[in-house]
Amino acid sequence: MSNRRFDNRVWRWLASVYEVCRREFSLVFHDEGVIIFFLVLCAVYPVMYSLVYNTEVARDVPVVVVDDDRSASTREFARALDATSELCVTHYVANMGEARRLMNEHACCAVLHFPAGYDRDLMRGEQATVEVFCDMGLVLRYKQVLTAVTGVQQDFNTRIQKEMLSVVPLSMPQNTISNEQVALGNTAMGLASAVLPAILVLVLQQSMLLGICMLHGGSRERRLVNRGNDPLEVPAGVIASILGKSLCYLMIYIVPTVYVLHFVPIFFDFPQNGRLLHVLLLSFPFLLATSFMGQALKVFVNDRESTFIAIVFTSVVFVFLSGISWPRYAMSALWLAVGNVVPSTWAVEAYIAIQSNGATLAQQSHAYLMLWVLCGVMFVFAYLVERFLCRRRYRRMRHYAKRDAQALLREEYRHQAVDITEDRPLDTP
Amino acid sequence: MKRGFVQLVRRPVFYIIMIVAPLLCSFFMLDLMRQGVVQRVPVGIVDLDGSSISRSIERNLGAMQNVSITHHYRGYQEAISAVQRDEVLGFIYLPAGLEHKALSGQDPTVSYYINYAYFTPASTQYKGFKTITLLANGAIAKTTLEATGLLTEGGVSAMLQPILTRVHGLNNPWTNYSFYLNLSFVPCLLALFILLMTSFSIGTELKYGTCREWIASAGGSIEFAVAGKLFPQTLIFTSTGWMIQLLMFRVYGLPLNGNVWNMIVAMPLLVLACQAFALTMMCITPNFRYGTTLSTLLGVMSFSFCGFSLPSDSMYAWVHALGNVMPVRYYFLLSIDQALNGIPLYYSRYYYAALVAFTLLPWCLLWRLKRECINPVYVP
């Protein structure tokens, strides 16, 4: 008998989870704003970001040459620089003053200076010097200048060494030890392939947070005009309500996840060394933790539009916490700890390892485990928020509304600091 | 104007968005990269030779600032797996027979494997590995050449490196990452807050249908209504902006090589330009949500398409063009000129002018907002 009663309760609980989930589906798909966040944002953002960075590197950075030597060898060096894909010699000028003026006018990004006596030193078998002055406004340009100049220098050195060795009777090999660089992960060594994997993960997280908060804002607005009750809410326990909603978000996110994490890298030729199965297994705890996090963060959102000001700027913070720009090992303990509680940090780390470096999920077990730990932590937060903040607020709202139907709206207007005159009807939102 | 002030005073969320959050975010960005240069990247070493040369390479690597050898691996597979586990960010591979081949002139190859999925530490590693291998190479060659007795010491270095290039990074010779990144990202964050706040506060009037009263309180003039509403925010944002500048240039020591006043004046111009930009978006789009969404979208995307990391002229032309319609791009360009490089104000004249032009832009479009305010339509 007691067993059957227990069974009944379990069934009823499961039914309420299902009901919450079904209602949430209908809420999502009847809300244009949420659809924009959940689906349109996921579809459009990655593409726009990829297009912005798709050129990957800077080419033909403008350079000015100041040639105080005016010899055949300086002209040859400058020509060789011009021929690289990185640089482009735009002007030859008489002195450093002129070069400086061009730089101030933003006509060039670097100045190449051959001091007088360059050719003479070279012919004497002494070391000749080339000075390069580079604007540091954009590090990527500096990197291109450095790469091109070093490359040309090494080519010239090798050739000159050969000539010297043919004169001097030496039997020395060119190189005693060669060296080679092998790029792992991002073999194009491009900016897009480095940054975009992190952005892709972040897009999923942020869009979900925005959507969840907007749904909550909508629900609260309905409560305001309905005496503290949300007519579209399904009566359910705290846990059932949280789980039901998360279930709904996870199901909706199946398509965006596969699209963003699997197909976008294919479209734009980003690293794609991971197996889809591992990516999907990884994204499950990630999205679950995110959905709980959204239900915890919703406490900061009172109406639909404050979603924007509460959530949007965190994207930038989360990107940097994930360590894609400034590496995590170099962060101070404080920021490391803050990063640890954001799901995207671990998801970005594991996703990059899987997708760029071809790791298996087993090799990223630490990040994976941390995501599950975060699921637990975020669930507790969401529970506390729903149970002790939101539901208490709703009770208070109903209590006030019982006494005066207009009290809630009046309070809301006062809170929004909207001045209302007495003869205005209070039914606008 | 009074209405704007009252609204500000009554809503605590406004303080958070206008003062606390921008300052906290700026502090976050600046403090995160306090060290400025990425150092001591954890790397591994695979030494299959175990000779005196391989050990000296290892010692030299260990003495470098760029990398720090945290792990030794027995083979390539083990090292690659460590990279996949994020244990190290790269490793150097010294093949068996390195010393023997080097001394007998058989040209062995030392390889270094760098995880370019993390771009910044990868560049640091590259610098470290490249320098060490070149040095090792040079040391052997130098000994060999000097042993012949044909060349003097100076002659040997000329032989090894006939042309020497010196690349000077102007005003940031350390390639300090914080100097470069925060000069653009911190103002861009502030700009994002301004865009959000402006569209939000105008949108609130539209949403609650109180815009008719709003305009009435300004004597029926949309110009006065907008100015009165936004001016208090301008003041607050400007002072927040100055505090951020103080944080950047004084506390965290970002380079300020030009006249201080040029940057101080630029801040209110940026605030006004961003407010005007958001206002223009609200005028162009038909309602609150589209206006806010558009401002937000552009505000967030401007971190990428304003050319803070990848130069604008290397992007597709339409992205470049899009970057040019964001006020913060001009603030970024002028802060490179005035803060980093400290060149005469004359050369940045167009950037200041652009910021002023942004401020003037919405005044031509306000009639649209007025029409909207008189017939408010709230789309949820």
Tab-separated table of N, CA, C and O in Angstrom, chain A residues 32 45 49 51 54-55 58 104 106 118 125 127-132 134-136 138-139 142 153 157 161 165 175-182 184 186 221 305 325-326 329 335 349 357-358 363-364 413 415-416 418-419 424, chain B residues 11 31-32 38-41 81 84-86 107-108 110-116 120 126 137 148 158-164 166 168 170 172 175 177 180-181 207-208 210 213 288-290 297 304 308 314 316 337 341 343 378:
chain	number	residue	atom	x	y	z
A	32	GLU	N	8.939	35.972	-29.290
A	32	GLU	CA	9.875	36.327	-30.350
A	32	GLU	C	11.252	36.665	-29.794
A	32	GLU	O	12.282	36.258	-30.324
A	45	TYR	N	25.432	34.878	-34.910
A	45	TYR	CA	26.651	35.381	-34.270
A	45	TYR	C	27.922	34.669	-34.717
A	45	TYR	O	28.881	35.321	-35.090
A	49	TYR	N	31.034	36.597	-36.507
A	49	TYR	CA	32.378	36.613	-35.925
A	49	TYR	C	33.389	36.001	-36.866
A	49	TYR	O	34.479	36.521	-37.071
A	51	LEU	N	33.244	35.764	-40.031
A	51	LEU	CA	33.511	36.615	-41.192
A	51	LEU	C	34.455	37.753	-40.829
A	51	LEU	O	35.320	38.127	-41.613
A	54	ASN	N	37.828	36.206	-40.628
A	54	ASN	CA	38.125	35.173	-41.599
A	54	ASN	C	39.406	35.421	-42.382
A	54	ASN	O	40.023	34.498	-42.892
A	55	THR	N	39.819	36.683	-42.490
A	55	THR	CA	41.054	36.942	-43.236
A	55	THR	C	42.282	36.509	-42.439
A	55	THR	O	43.370	36.452	-42.997
A	58	ALA	N	47.185	39.857	-41.131
A	58	ALA	CA	47.345	41.140	-41.808
A	58	ALA	C	48.338	40.953	-42.950
A	58	ALA	O	49.376	40.326	-42.781
A	104	ASN	N	53.053	59.666	-38.492
A	104	ASN	CA	52.047	60.419	-37.746
A	104	ASN	C	50.762	60.568	-38.539
A	104	ASN	O	49.673	60.605	-37.981
A	106	HIS	N	49.566	58.421	-40.321
A	106	HIS	CA	49.017	57.073	-40.438
A	106	HIS	C	49.161	56.517	-41.845
A	106	HIS	O	48.363	55.686	-42.263
A	118	TYR	N	76.275	50.878	-44.689
A	118	TYR	CA	75.721	49.518	-44.668
A	118	TYR	C	76.466	48.615	-45.654
A	118	TYR	O	76.962	47.545	-45.310
A	125	GLY	N	83.165	42.440	-44.668
A	125	GLY	CA	82.995	41.268	-43.810
A	125	GLY	C	82.676	41.632	-42.387
A	125	GLY	O	82.890	40.839	-41.472
A	127	GLN	N	79.708	43.275	-39.573
A	127	GLN	CA	78.261	43.155	-39.426
A	127	GLN	C	77.571	44.457	-39.846
A	127	GLN	O	77.942	45.538	-39.383
A	128	ALA	N	76.615	44.360	-40.723
A	128	ALA	CA	75.847	45.540	-41.135
A	128	ALA	C	74.516	45.555	-40.394
A	128	ALA	O	73.956	44.504	-40.099
A	129	THR	N	74.009	46.761	-40.097
A	129	THR	CA	72.809	46.855	-39.260
A	129	THR	C	71.654	47.491	-40.021
A	129	THR	O	71.845	48.442	-40.776
A	130	VAL	N	70.470	46.974	-39.818
A	130	VAL	CA	69.239	47.589	-40.330
A	130	VAL	C	68.368	47.907	-39.120
A	130	VAL	O	68.185	47.056	-38.256
A	131	GLU	N	67.865	49.129	-39.074
A	131	GLU	CA	66.996	49.498	-37.955
A	131	GLU	C	65.555	49.531	-38.446
A	131	GLU	O	65.266	50.069	-39.513
A	132	VAL	N	64.658	48.977	-37.645
A	132	VAL	CA	63.234	49.026	-37.997
A	132	VAL	C	62.480	49.634	-36.824
A	132	VAL	O	62.666	49.209	-35.684
A	134	CYS	N	58.749	50.379	-35.404
A	134	CYS	CA	57.407	49.886	-35.705
A	134	CYS	C	56.388	50.465	-34.739
A	134	CYS	O	56.617	50.519	-33.531
A	135	ASP	N	55.277	50.884	-35.300
A	135	ASP	CA	54.172	51.387	-34.488
A	135	ASP	C	53.568	50.214	-33.710
A	135	ASP	O	53.364	49.138	-34.260
A	136	MET	N	53.285	50.433	-32.424
A	136	MET	CA	52.815	49.322	-31.596
A	136	MET	C	51.322	49.394	-31.307
A	136	MET	O	50.839	48.729	-30.390
A	138	LEU	N	48.913	48.164	-32.955
A	138	LEU	CA	48.330	46.847	-33.163
A	138	LEU	C	49.443	45.819	-33.176
A	138	LEU	O	50.329	45.860	-34.021
A	139	VAL	N	49.391	44.894	-32.235
A	139	VAL	CA	50.480	43.933	-32.103
A	139	VAL	C	50.571	43.014	-33.313
A	139	VAL	O	51.646	42.572	-33.690
A	142	TYR	N	52.821	44.526	-35.799
A	142	TYR	CA	54.202	44.410	-35.333
A	142	TYR	C	54.729	43.017	-35.612
A	142	TYR	O	55.849	42.841	-36.079
A	153	GLN	N	66.044	38.808	-43.555
A	153	GLN	CA	67.397	38.855	-42.989
A	153	GLN	C	68.052	37.479	-43.060
A	153	GLN	O	69.209	37.338	-43.463
A	157	ASN	N	71.363	36.470	-45.059
A	157	ASN	CA	72.504	35.960	-44.317
A	157	ASN	C	73.010	34.654	-44.902
A	157	ASN	O	74.205	34.463	-45.085
A	161	GLN	N	76.673	34.224	-46.425
A	161	GLN	CA	77.568	33.227	-45.838
A	161	GLN	C	78.139	32.322	-46.918
A	161	GLN	O	79.330	32.014	-46.920
A	165	LEU	N	81.984	31.840	-47.694
A	165	LEU	CA	82.617	30.538	-47.534
A	165	LEU	C	83.295	30.095	-48.818
A	165	LEU	O	84.277	29.361	-48.779
A	175	ASN	N	74.546	24.896	-41.589
A	175	ASN	CA	73.908	24.845	-40.283
A	175	ASN	C	74.432	23.644	-39.544
A	175	ASN	O	74.490	22.551	-40.098
A	176	THR	N	74.801	23.839	-38.306
A	176	THR	CA	75.210	22.667	-37.556
A	176	THR	C	73.995	21.990	-36.944
A	176	THR	O	73.927	20.782	-36.872
A	177	ILE	N	73.050	22.788	-36.479
A	177	ILE	CA	71.784	22.229	-36.001
A	177	ILE	C	70.660	23.023	-36.645
A	177	ILE	O	70.587	24.224	-36.477
A	178	SER	N	69.805	22.356	-37.393
A	178	SER	CA	68.652	23.075	-37.935
A	178	SER	C	67.548	23.058	-36.898
A	178	SER	O	67.558	22.238	-35.989
A	179	ASN	N	66.602	23.943	-37.080
A	179	ASN	CA	65.457	23.874	-36.198
A	179	ASN	C	64.195	24.053	-36.996
A	179	ASN	O	64.186	24.704	-38.041
A	180	GLU	N	63.118	23.449	-36.542
A	180	GLU	CA	61.853	23.618	-37.239
A	180	GLU	C	60.738	23.774	-36.218
A	180	GLU	O	60.789	23.200	-35.131
A	181	GLN	N	59.782	24.577	-36.611
A	181	GLN	CA	58.625	24.774	-35.759
A	181	GLN	C	57.467	23.943	-36.278
A	181	GLN	O	57.233	23.915	-37.488
A	182	VAL	N	56.782	23.274	-35.389
A	182	VAL	CA	55.579	22.559	-35.778
A	182	VAL	C	54.421	23.163	-34.991
A	182	VAL	O	54.445	23.188	-33.765
A	184	LEU	N	50.885	23.137	-33.500
A	184	LEU	CA	49.857	22.173	-33.108
A	184	LEU	C	48.538	22.908	-32.938
A	184	LEU	O	48.509	24.099	-32.664
A	186	ASN	N	46.283	24.823	-33.972
A	186	ASN	CA	45.858	25.800	-34.961
A	186	ASN	C	46.954	25.889	-36.006
A	186	ASN	O	47.841	26.725	-35.934
A	221	GLU	N	6.585	40.075	-15.357
A	221	GLU	CA	5.687	41.119	-15.850
A	221	GLU	C	4.240	40.646	-15.841
A	221	GLU	O	3.325	41.413	-15.556
A	305	GLU	N	13.512	43.665	-20.455
A	305	GLU	CA	14.596	44.411	-21.091
A	305	GLU	C	15.834	44.532	-20.218
A	305	GLU	O	16.929	44.742	-20.730
A	325	SER	N	42.709	34.543	-24.262
A	325	SER	CA	43.565	35.669	-24.606
A	325	SER	C	44.769	35.720	-23.659
A	325	SER	O	45.910	35.622	-24.076
A	326	TRP	N	44.490	35.890	-22.399
A	326	TRP	CA	45.551	35.875	-21.400
A	326	TRP	C	45.501	34.502	-20.744
A	326	TRP	O	44.468	34.132	-20.174
A	329	TYR	N	47.101	29.996	-16.721
A	329	TYR	CA	48.135	29.703	-15.726
A	329	TYR	C	48.781	30.983	-15.207
A	329	TYR	O	49.384	30.991	-14.140
A	335	TRP	N	41.303	35.681	-9.978
A	335	TRP	CA	40.618	35.530	-11.271
A	335	TRP	C	40.529	34.072	-11.675
A	335	TRP	O	39.591	33.661	-12.357
A	349	GLU	N	38.039	25.218	-22.509
A	349	GLU	CA	39.303	24.487	-22.399
A	349	GLU	C	39.184	23.107	-23.047
A	349	GLU	O	40.021	22.713	-23.861
A	357	ASN	N	43.162	20.238	-30.803
A	357	ASN	CA	44.305	19.357	-30.591
A	357	ASN	C	43.966	17.882	-30.708
A	357	ASN	O	44.817	17.034	-30.455
A	358	GLY	N	42.738	17.586	-31.042
A	358	GLY	CA	42.372	16.190	-31.260
A	358	GLY	C	42.409	15.336	-30.010
A	358	GLY	O	42.672	14.134	-30.083
A	363	GLN	N	40.968	12.435	-22.078
A	363	GLN	CA	42.136	13.266	-21.763
A	363	GLN	C	41.738	14.578	-21.124
A	363	GLN	O	42.555	15.262	-20.536
A	364	GLN	N	40.484	14.936	-21.278
A	364	GLN	CA	40.002	16.181	-20.673
A	364	GLN	C	39.103	15.869	-19.474
A	364	GLN	O	38.165	16.616	-19.189
A	413	TYR	N	5.963	51.044	-11.042
A	413	TYR	CA	6.180	52.347	-11.662
A	413	TYR	C	7.090	53.201	-10.801
A	413	TYR	O	7.966	53.891	-11.308
A	415	HIS	N	9.282	52.129	-8.826
A	415	HIS	CA	10.612	51.550	-8.925
A	415	HIS	C	11.286	51.958	-10.234
A	415	HIS	O	12.471	52.268	-10.281
A	416	GLN	N	10.500	51.948	-11.293
A	416	GLN	CA	11.035	52.354	-12.588
A	416	GLN	C	11.170	53.854	-12.680
A	416	GLN	O	11.624	54.382	-13.689
A	418	VAL	N	8.900	55.995	-13.111
A	418	VAL	CA	8.051	56.582	-14.130
A	418	VAL	C	6.987	57.390	-13.388
A	418	VAL	O	6.271	56.858	-12.553
A	419	ASP	N	6.939	58.667	-13.667
A	419	ASP	CA	5.944	59.495	-12.982
A	419	ASP	C	4.581	59.237	-13.590
A	419	ASP	O	4.407	59.284	-14.799
A	424	ARG	N	-4.234	58.482	-15.086
A	424	ARG	CA	-3.793	57.527	-16.108
A	424	ARG	C	-4.177	56.111	-15.708
A	424	ARG	O	-4.007	55.720	-14.559
B	11	ARG	N	16.474	54.645	-9.152
B	11	ARG	CA	16.760	53.257	-9.526
B	11	ARG	C	18.189	52.877	-9.193
B	11	ARG	O	19.128	53.316	-9.845
B	31	ASP	N	43.631	44.292	-14.134
B	31	ASP	CA	44.299	43.477	-13.124
B	31	ASP	C	44.657	42.100	-13.668
B	31	ASP	O	45.671	41.520	-13.289
B	32	LEU	N	43.827	41.618	-14.574
B	32	LEU	CA	44.075	40.301	-15.152
B	32	LEU	C	45.437	40.263	-15.832
B	32	LEU	O	46.190	39.315	-15.714
B	38	VAL	N	53.397	37.759	-21.105
B	38	VAL	CA	53.237	36.351	-20.738
B	38	VAL	C	54.622	35.737	-20.569
B	38	VAL	O	55.448	35.803	-21.482
B	39	GLN	N	54.887	35.200	-19.426
B	39	GLN	CA	56.203	34.614	-19.180
B	39	GLN	C	56.062	33.203	-18.652
B	39	GLN	O	55.004	32.785	-18.224
B	40	ARG	N	57.174	32.488	-18.681
B	40	ARG	CA	57.248	31.166	-18.068
B	40	ARG	C	56.111	30.257	-18.522
B	40	ARG	O	55.369	29.715	-17.709
B	41	VAL	N	55.946	30.164	-19.834
B	41	VAL	CA	54.940	29.259	-20.373
B	41	VAL	C	55.351	27.832	-20.011
B	41	VAL	O	56.500	27.444	-20.246
B	81	SER	N	50.411	13.728	-26.032
B	81	SER	CA	49.281	13.455	-25.148
B	81	SER	C	49.214	14.487	-24.024
B	81	SER	O	48.129	14.895	-23.606
B	84	GLN	N	47.588	17.476	-25.321
B	84	GLN	CA	46.140	17.281	-25.424
B	84	GLN	C	45.458	17.351	-24.061
B	84	GLN	O	44.297	17.705	-23.958
B	85	ARG	N	46.214	17.009	-23.032
B	85	ARG	CA	45.639	17.089	-21.692
B	85	ARG	C	45.808	18.469	-21.083
B	85	ARG	O	45.508	18.675	-19.906
B	86	ASP	N	46.364	19.406	-21.834
B	86	ASP	CA	46.615	20.772	-21.354
B	86	ASP	C	47.621	20.807	-20.202
B	86	ASP	O	47.586	21.688	-19.359
B	107	ASP	N	73.969	17.779	-39.853
B	107	ASP	CA	72.797	18.643	-39.821
B	107	ASP	C	71.554	18.005	-39.188
B	107	ASP	O	70.570	17.730	-39.879
B	108	PRO	N	71.586	17.741	-37.894
B	108	PRO	CA	70.378	17.223	-37.234
B	108	PRO	C	69.343	18.334	-37.058
B	108	PRO	O	69.683	19.510	-37.183
B	110	VAL	N	66.371	20.012	-34.630
B	110	VAL	CA	65.665	20.116	-33.365
B	110	VAL	C	64.283	20.670	-33.667
B	110	VAL	O	64.167	21.676	-34.362
B	111	SER	N	63.220	20.011	-33.201
B	111	SER	CA	61.875	20.528	-33.508
B	111	SER	C	61.207	21.007	-32.242
B	111	SER	O	61.434	20.460	-31.167
B	112	TYR	N	60.417	22.045	-32.402
B	112	TYR	CA	59.601	22.435	-31.264
B	112	TYR	C	58.150	22.473	-31.693
B	112	TYR	O	57.798	22.961	-32.752
B	113	TYR	N	57.310	21.911	-30.837
B	113	TYR	CA	55.885	21.765	-31.125
B	113	TYR	C	55.135	22.747	-30.234
B	113	TYR	O	55.255	22.697	-29.017
B	114	ILE	N	54.398	23.640	-30.864
B	114	ILE	CA	53.743	24.706	-30.100
B	114	ILE	C	52.241	24.649	-30.323
B	114	ILE	O	51.778	24.552	-31.458
B	115	ASN	N	51.501	24.713	-29.238
B	115	ASN	CA	50.045	24.688	-29.332
B	115	ASN	C	49.530	26.088	-29.676
B	115	ASN	O	49.387	26.938	-28.796
B	116	TYR	N	49.254	26.307	-30.958
B	116	TYR	CA	48.818	27.635	-31.380
B	116	TYR	C	47.341	27.905	-31.106
B	116	TYR	O	46.821	28.945	-31.493
B	120	THR	N	48.647	33.787	-27.548
B	120	THR	CA	49.627	34.633	-26.863
B	120	THR	C	50.786	33.820	-26.293
B	120	THR	O	51.947	34.136	-26.557
B	126	TYR	N	57.464	30.517	-29.043
B	126	TYR	CA	58.199	30.535	-30.302
B	126	TYR	C	59.483	31.327	-30.142
B	126	TYR	O	60.564	30.889	-30.547
B	137	ASN	N	73.070	26.554	-32.141
B	137	ASN	CA	73.669	26.466	-33.457
B	137	ASN	C	74.868	27.394	-33.548
B	137	ASN	O	75.965	27.006	-33.972
B	148	THR	N	89.496	27.233	-36.392
B	148	THR	CA	90.283	27.303	-37.625
B	148	THR	C	91.337	28.394	-37.547
B	148	THR	O	92.322	28.367	-38.264
B	158	ALA	N	80.253	38.318	-37.601
B	158	ALA	CA	79.838	38.828	-38.914
B	158	ALA	C	79.593	37.678	-39.870
B	158	ALA	O	78.719	37.745	-40.734
B	159	MET	N	80.379	36.630	-39.700
B	159	MET	CA	80.214	35.459	-40.556
B	159	MET	C	78.882	34.772	-40.259
B	159	MET	O	78.162	34.349	-41.159
B	160	LEU	N	78.570	34.688	-38.979
B	160	LEU	CA	77.357	33.973	-38.597
B	160	LEU	C	76.116	34.794	-38.888
B	160	LEU	O	75.066	34.265	-39.225
B	161	GLN	N	76.228	36.087	-38.735
B	161	GLN	CA	75.066	36.944	-38.962
B	161	GLN	C	75.525	38.215	-39.672
B	161	GLN	O	75.687	39.261	-39.042
B	162	PRO	N	75.724	38.151	-40.989
B	162	PRO	CA	76.256	39.310	-41.716
B	162	PRO	C	75.347	40.539	-41.597
B	162	PRO	O	75.837	41.652	-41.520
B	163	ILE	N	74.047	40.330	-41.615
B	163	ILE	CA	73.141	41.473	-41.483
B	163	ILE	C	72.388	41.327	-40.165
B	163	ILE	O	71.824	40.272	-39.871
B	164	LEU	N	72.432	42.400	-39.388
B	164	LEU	CA	71.741	42.379	-38.107
B	164	LEU	C	70.542	43.312	-38.213
B	164	LEU	O	70.687	44.457	-38.618
B	166	ARG	N	67.516	45.243	-36.198
B	166	ARG	CA	67.017	45.613	-34.881
B	166	ARG	C	65.612	46.159	-35.054
B	166	ARG	O	65.421	47.197	-35.676
B	168	HIS	N	62.538	47.889	-33.422
B	168	HIS	CA	62.164	48.629	-32.222
B	168	HIS	C	60.657	48.819	-32.196
B	168	HIS	O	60.098	49.412	-33.112
B	170	LEU	N	57.911	50.877	-31.060
B	170	LEU	CA	57.873	52.234	-30.524
B	170	LEU	C	56.895	52.343	-29.359
B	170	LEU	O	55.742	51.931	-29.471
B	172	ASN	N	56.274	50.775	-26.880
B	172	ASN	CA	55.919	49.576	-26.126
B	172	ASN	C	56.953	48.511	-26.452
B	172	ASN	O	56.635	47.478	-27.019
B	175	THR	N	56.540	44.763	-25.723
B	175	THR	CA	55.309	44.150	-26.243
B	175	THR	C	54.381	43.774	-25.095
B	175	THR	O	53.883	42.662	-25.003
B	177	TYR	N	51.300	43.183	-23.242
B	177	TYR	CA	49.989	42.797	-23.754
B	177	TYR	C	48.896	43.707	-23.208
B	177	TYR	O	47.958	44.061	-23.908
B	180	TYR	N	48.664	47.072	-24.913
B	180	TYR	CA	48.074	47.019	-26.239
B	180	TYR	C	46.577	46.728	-26.164
B	180	TYR	O	45.762	47.392	-26.780
B	181	LEU	N	46.209	45.737	-25.358
B	181	LEU	CA	44.820	45.287	-25.374
B	181	LEU	C	43.893	46.225	-24.618
B	181	LEU	O	42.815	46.579	-25.090
B	207	LYS	N	8.169	51.886	-23.273
B	207	LYS	CA	7.512	50.671	-22.816
B	207	LYS	C	6.336	50.984	-21.889
B	207	LYS	O	5.266	50.399	-22.014
B	208	TYR	N	6.550	51.912	-20.963
B	208	TYR	CA	5.496	52.195	-20.011
B	208	TYR	C	4.508	53.228	-20.522
B	208	TYR	O	3.661	53.694	-19.780
B	210	THR	N	4.823	56.210	-21.110
B	210	THR	CA	4.849	57.490	-20.411
B	210	THR	C	5.552	58.554	-21.251
B	210	THR	O	5.847	59.629	-20.757
B	213	GLU	N	3.971	62.012	-21.555
B	213	GLU	CA	4.202	62.886	-20.399
B	213	GLU	C	5.637	63.379	-20.369
B	213	GLU	O	5.924	64.501	-19.974
B	288	PHE	N	11.390	49.587	-28.953
B	288	PHE	CA	12.333	49.398	-27.862
B	288	PHE	C	13.240	48.202	-28.105
B	288	PHE	O	14.456	48.297	-28.099
B	289	ARG	N	12.615	47.048	-28.366
B	289	ARG	CA	13.433	45.864	-28.384
B	289	ARG	C	14.413	45.852	-29.534
B	289	ARG	O	15.575	45.510	-29.380
B	290	TYR	N	13.922	46.259	-30.716
B	290	TYR	CA	14.846	46.256	-31.850
B	290	TYR	C	15.970	47.255	-31.633
B	290	TYR	O	17.123	46.993	-31.953
B	297	LEU	N	23.949	44.420	-30.100
B	297	LEU	CA	24.658	43.628	-31.109
B	297	LEU	C	25.896	44.373	-31.589
B	297	LEU	O	27.007	43.850	-31.568
B	304	SER	N	35.205	43.209	-32.003
B	304	SER	CA	35.895	42.519	-33.087
B	304	SER	C	36.062	43.390	-34.311
B	304	SER	O	37.152	43.515	-34.834
B	308	PHE	N	40.574	46.041	-33.252
B	308	PHE	CA	41.474	46.168	-32.113
B	308	PHE	C	42.586	45.121	-32.158
B	308	PHE	O	43.650	45.314	-31.607
B	314	SER	N	42.780	44.829	-43.021
B	314	SER	CA	42.965	43.441	-43.448
B	314	SER	C	41.645	42.691	-43.469
B	314	SER	O	41.588	41.545	-43.875
B	316	TYR	N	37.479	42.113	-44.442
B	316	TYR	CA	36.663	42.362	-45.619
B	316	TYR	C	36.209	43.817	-45.596
B	316	TYR	O	36.016	44.403	-44.526
B	337	ASP	N	47.134	57.475	-30.855
B	337	ASP	CA	47.915	58.674	-31.199
B	337	ASP	C	48.314	59.455	-29.964
B	337	ASP	O	49.469	59.830	-29.793
B	341	ASN	N	51.389	56.958	-28.528
B	341	ASN	CA	52.479	57.558	-29.304
B	341	ASN	C	52.752	59.017	-28.962
B	341	ASN	O	53.837	59.521	-29.238
B	343	ILE	N	51.741	61.845	-30.304
B	343	ILE	CA	52.060	62.716	-31.445
B	343	ILE	C	51.210	63.980	-31.354
B	343	ILE	O	50.235	64.025	-30.602
B	378	TYR	N	4.315	49.153	-27.892
B	378	TYR	CA	5.266	48.291	-27.204
B	378	TYR	C	5.165	46.882	-27.739
B	378	TYR	O	4.107	46.264	-27.689
